[in-house]
Coordinates of C-alpha atoms and ligand atoms in Angstrom, one line a residue:
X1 CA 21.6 18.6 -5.5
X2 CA 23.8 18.5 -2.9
X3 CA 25.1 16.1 -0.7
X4 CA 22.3 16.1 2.0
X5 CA 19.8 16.3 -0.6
X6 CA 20.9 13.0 -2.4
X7 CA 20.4 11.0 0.9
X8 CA 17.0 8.6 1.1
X9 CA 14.5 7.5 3.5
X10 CA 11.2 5.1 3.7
X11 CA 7.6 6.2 4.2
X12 CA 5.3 4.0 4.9
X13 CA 1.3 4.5 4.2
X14 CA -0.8 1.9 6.0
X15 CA -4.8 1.4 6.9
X16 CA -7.3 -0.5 5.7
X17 CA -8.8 -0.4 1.9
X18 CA -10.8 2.9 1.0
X19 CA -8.7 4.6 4.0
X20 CA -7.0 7.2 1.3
X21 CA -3.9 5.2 0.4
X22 CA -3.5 5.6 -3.2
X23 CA -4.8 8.6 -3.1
X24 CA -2.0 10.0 -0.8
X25 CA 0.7 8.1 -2.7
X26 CA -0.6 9.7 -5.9
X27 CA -0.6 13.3 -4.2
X28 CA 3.0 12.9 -2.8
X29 CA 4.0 11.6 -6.3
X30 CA 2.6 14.6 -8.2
X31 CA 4.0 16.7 -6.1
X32 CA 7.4 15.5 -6.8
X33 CA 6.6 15.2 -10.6
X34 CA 5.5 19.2 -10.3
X35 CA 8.6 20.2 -9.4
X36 CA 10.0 18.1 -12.0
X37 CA 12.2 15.3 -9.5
X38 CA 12.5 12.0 -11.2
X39 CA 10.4 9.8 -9.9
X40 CA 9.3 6.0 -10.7
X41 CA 5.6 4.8 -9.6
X42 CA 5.5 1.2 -9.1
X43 CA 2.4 -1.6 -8.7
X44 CA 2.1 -4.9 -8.4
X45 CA 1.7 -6.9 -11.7
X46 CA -1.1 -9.1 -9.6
X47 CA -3.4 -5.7 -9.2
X48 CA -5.0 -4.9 -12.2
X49 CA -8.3 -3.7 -11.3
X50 CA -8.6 -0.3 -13.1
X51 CA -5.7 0.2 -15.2
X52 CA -2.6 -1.4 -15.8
X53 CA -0.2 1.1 -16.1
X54 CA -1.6 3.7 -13.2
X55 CA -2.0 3.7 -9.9
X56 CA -5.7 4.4 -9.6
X57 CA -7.9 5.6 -6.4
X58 CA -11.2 4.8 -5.3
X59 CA -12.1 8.6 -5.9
X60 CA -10.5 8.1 -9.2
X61 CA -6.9 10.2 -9.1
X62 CA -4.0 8.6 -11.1
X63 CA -0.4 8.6 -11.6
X64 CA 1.2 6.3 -14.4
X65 CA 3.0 3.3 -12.9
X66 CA 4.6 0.4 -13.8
X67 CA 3.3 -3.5 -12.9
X68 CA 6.2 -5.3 -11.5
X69 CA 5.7 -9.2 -10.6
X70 CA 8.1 -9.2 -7.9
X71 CA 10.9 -7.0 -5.7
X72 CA 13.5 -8.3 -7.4
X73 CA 12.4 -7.2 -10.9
X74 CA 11.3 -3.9 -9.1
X75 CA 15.1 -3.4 -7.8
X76 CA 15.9 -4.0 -11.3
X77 CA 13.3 -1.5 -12.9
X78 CA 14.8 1.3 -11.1
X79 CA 16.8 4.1 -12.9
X80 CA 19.6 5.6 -11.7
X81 CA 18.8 9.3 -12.0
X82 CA 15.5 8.3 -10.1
X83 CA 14.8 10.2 -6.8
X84 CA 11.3 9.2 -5.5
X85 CA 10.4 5.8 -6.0
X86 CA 6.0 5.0 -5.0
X87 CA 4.9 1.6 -4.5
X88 CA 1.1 0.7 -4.2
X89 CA -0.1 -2.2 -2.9
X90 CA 3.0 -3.3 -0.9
X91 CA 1.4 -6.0 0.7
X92 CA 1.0 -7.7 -2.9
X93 CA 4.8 -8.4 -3.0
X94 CA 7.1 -10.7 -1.6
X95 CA 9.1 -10.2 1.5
X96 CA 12.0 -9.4 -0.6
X97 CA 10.6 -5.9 -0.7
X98 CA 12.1 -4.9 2.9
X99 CA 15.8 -5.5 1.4
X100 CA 14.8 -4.0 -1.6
X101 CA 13.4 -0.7 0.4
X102 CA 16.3 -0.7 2.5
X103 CA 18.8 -1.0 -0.6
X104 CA 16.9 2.0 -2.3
X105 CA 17.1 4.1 0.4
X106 CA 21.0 3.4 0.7
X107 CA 21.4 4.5 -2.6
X108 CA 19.8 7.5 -2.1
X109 CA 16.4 7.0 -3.2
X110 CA 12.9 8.3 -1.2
X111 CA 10.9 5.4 -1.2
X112 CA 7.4 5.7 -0.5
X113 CA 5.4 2.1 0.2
X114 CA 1.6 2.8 0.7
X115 CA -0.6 -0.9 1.6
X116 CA -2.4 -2.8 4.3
X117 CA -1.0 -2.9 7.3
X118 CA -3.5 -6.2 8.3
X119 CA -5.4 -8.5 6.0
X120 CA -9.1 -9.1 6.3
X121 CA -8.7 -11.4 9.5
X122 CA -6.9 -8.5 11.1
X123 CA -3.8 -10.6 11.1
X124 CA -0.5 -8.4 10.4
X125 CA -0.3 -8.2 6.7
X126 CA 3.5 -8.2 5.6
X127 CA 5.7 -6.8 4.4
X128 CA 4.2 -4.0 5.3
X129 CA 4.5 -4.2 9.6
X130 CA 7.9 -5.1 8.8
X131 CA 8.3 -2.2 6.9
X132 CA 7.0 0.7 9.3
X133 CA 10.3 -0.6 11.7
X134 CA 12.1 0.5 9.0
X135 CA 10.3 3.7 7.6
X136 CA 11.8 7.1 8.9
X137 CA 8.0 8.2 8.6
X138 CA 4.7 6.5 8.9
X139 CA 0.8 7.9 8.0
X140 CA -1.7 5.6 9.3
X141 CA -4.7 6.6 7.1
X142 CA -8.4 5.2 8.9
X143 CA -11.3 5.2 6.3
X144 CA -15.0 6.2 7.8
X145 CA -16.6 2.6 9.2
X146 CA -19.4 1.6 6.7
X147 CA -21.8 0.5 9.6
X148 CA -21.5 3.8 12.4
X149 CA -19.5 6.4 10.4
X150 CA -16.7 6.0 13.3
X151 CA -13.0 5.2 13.0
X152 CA -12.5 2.1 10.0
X153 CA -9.3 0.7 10.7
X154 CA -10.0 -2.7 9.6
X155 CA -11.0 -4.6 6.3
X156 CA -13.6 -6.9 6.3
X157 CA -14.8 -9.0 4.3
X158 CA -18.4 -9.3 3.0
X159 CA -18.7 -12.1 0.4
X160 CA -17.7 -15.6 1.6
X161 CA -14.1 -17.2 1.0
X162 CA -11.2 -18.0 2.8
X163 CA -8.9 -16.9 0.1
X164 CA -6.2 -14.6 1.7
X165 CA -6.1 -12.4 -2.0
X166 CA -9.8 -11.9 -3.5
X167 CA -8.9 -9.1 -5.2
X168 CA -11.2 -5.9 -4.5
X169 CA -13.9 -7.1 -6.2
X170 CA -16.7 -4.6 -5.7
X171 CA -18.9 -4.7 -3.5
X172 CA -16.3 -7.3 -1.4
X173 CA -14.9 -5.0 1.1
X174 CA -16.2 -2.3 3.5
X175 CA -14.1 -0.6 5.9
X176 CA -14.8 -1.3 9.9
X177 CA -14.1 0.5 13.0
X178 CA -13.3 -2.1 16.3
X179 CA -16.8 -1.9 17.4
X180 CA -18.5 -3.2 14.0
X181 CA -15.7 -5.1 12.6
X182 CA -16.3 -9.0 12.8
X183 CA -13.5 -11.0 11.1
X184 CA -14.8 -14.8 11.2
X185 CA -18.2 -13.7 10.0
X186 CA -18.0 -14.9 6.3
X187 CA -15.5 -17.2 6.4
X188 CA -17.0 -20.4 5.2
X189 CA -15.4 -22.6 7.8
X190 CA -15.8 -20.6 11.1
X191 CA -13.4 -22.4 13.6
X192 CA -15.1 -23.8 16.1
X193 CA -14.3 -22.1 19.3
Ligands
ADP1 P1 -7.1 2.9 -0.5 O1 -5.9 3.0 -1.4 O2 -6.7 3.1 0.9 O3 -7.9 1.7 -0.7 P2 -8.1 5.1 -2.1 O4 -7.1 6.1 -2.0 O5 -8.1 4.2 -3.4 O6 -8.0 4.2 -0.8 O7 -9.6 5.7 -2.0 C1 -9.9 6.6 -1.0 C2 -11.3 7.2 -1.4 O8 -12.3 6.2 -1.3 C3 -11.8 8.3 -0.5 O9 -11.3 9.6 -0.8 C4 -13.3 8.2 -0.8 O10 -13.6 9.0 -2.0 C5 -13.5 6.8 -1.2 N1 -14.2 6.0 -0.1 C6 -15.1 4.9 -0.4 N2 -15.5 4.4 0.8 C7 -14.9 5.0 1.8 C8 -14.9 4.9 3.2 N3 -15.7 4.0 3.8 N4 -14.2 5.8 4.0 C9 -13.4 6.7 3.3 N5 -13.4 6.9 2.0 C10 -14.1 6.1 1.2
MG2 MG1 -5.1 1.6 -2.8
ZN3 ZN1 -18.3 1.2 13.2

């Protein structure tokens, strides 16, 4: 490789759950793997829904990764000859992971963060705003709204806790455009207004 090919950037995929996330992360990792670049998939150790060493899609595509409890330990996990580095689920990890993002693509590395961009009250979800400010490229992904079939840009919640994490149990989660969307609705203290 030469020079201009050995220097990094950041991508950032954001949306809501079910908007193609994972499933785009795993295509732009494949794609790398096809053409035989090193690369290094990476998930939080908190998300082990399907399978604990893949990344995993709702449509049920995979590439291996590996769980990582924190940035720090996912800085550390990195290999030198490692071009592309994936991580799912950014939103999982601490805020550490915009220095850790930043460092990796110093050093060379395209770094590819997919996760929600706002949590199930439509609040900004970091790291992950913080991270777009920082990405040389961004893909907003929008999932089709489970009530009208129009643009789901949200998350909402459908069982009722306040918990910020309730990990996707099925059956939790359906994907809402602005018309449909209703963030308070199952919360089980509704502030009074
Ligand atoms: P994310 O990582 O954003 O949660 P995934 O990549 O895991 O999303 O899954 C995307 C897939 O989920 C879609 O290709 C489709 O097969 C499925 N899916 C389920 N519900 C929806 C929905 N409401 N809108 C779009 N895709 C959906
Ligand atoms: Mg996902
Ligand atoms: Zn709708």
């Amino acid at each position: 490789m030469d020079r201009r090919d050995s220097r990094g950037w950041v991508e950032v995929i954001c949306g809501p759950m079910f908007s193609g996330k994972s499933e785009e992360l795993i295509r732009r990792m494949v794609r790398y793997q096809i053409a035989r670049i090193p690369t290094q998939t990476f998930k939080p150790a908190i998300d082990d829904r399907y399978s604990q060493a893949q990344v995993v899609s709702h449509s049920a595509l995979s590439v291996a990764a590996e769980p990582v409890p924190d940035s720090a330990t996912l800085l550390r996990a990195v290999q030198e000859r490692t071009v592309v580095v994936g991580i799912d689920e950014g939103q999982f990890f601490d805020e550490g992971l915009v220095e850790v993002v930043e460092w990796l693509a110093a050093a060379g590395k395209r770094v590819i963060v997919a996760g929600l961009d706002l949590d199930y009250l439509g609040r900004p979800f970091e790291p992950i705003p913080t991270l777009m400010t920082r990405a040389e490229y961004v893909t907003k992904s929008l999932a089709v709204c489970h009530r009208c079939g129009g643009a789901g840009m949200f998350t909402q919640r459908v069982i009722a806790s306040d918990e910020l994490v309730v990990l996707g149990a099925e059956g939790a989660y359906e994907a809402r455009c602005r018309y449909c969307y209703t963030p308070g609705e199952f919360r089980q203290e509704r502030l009074a207004l």
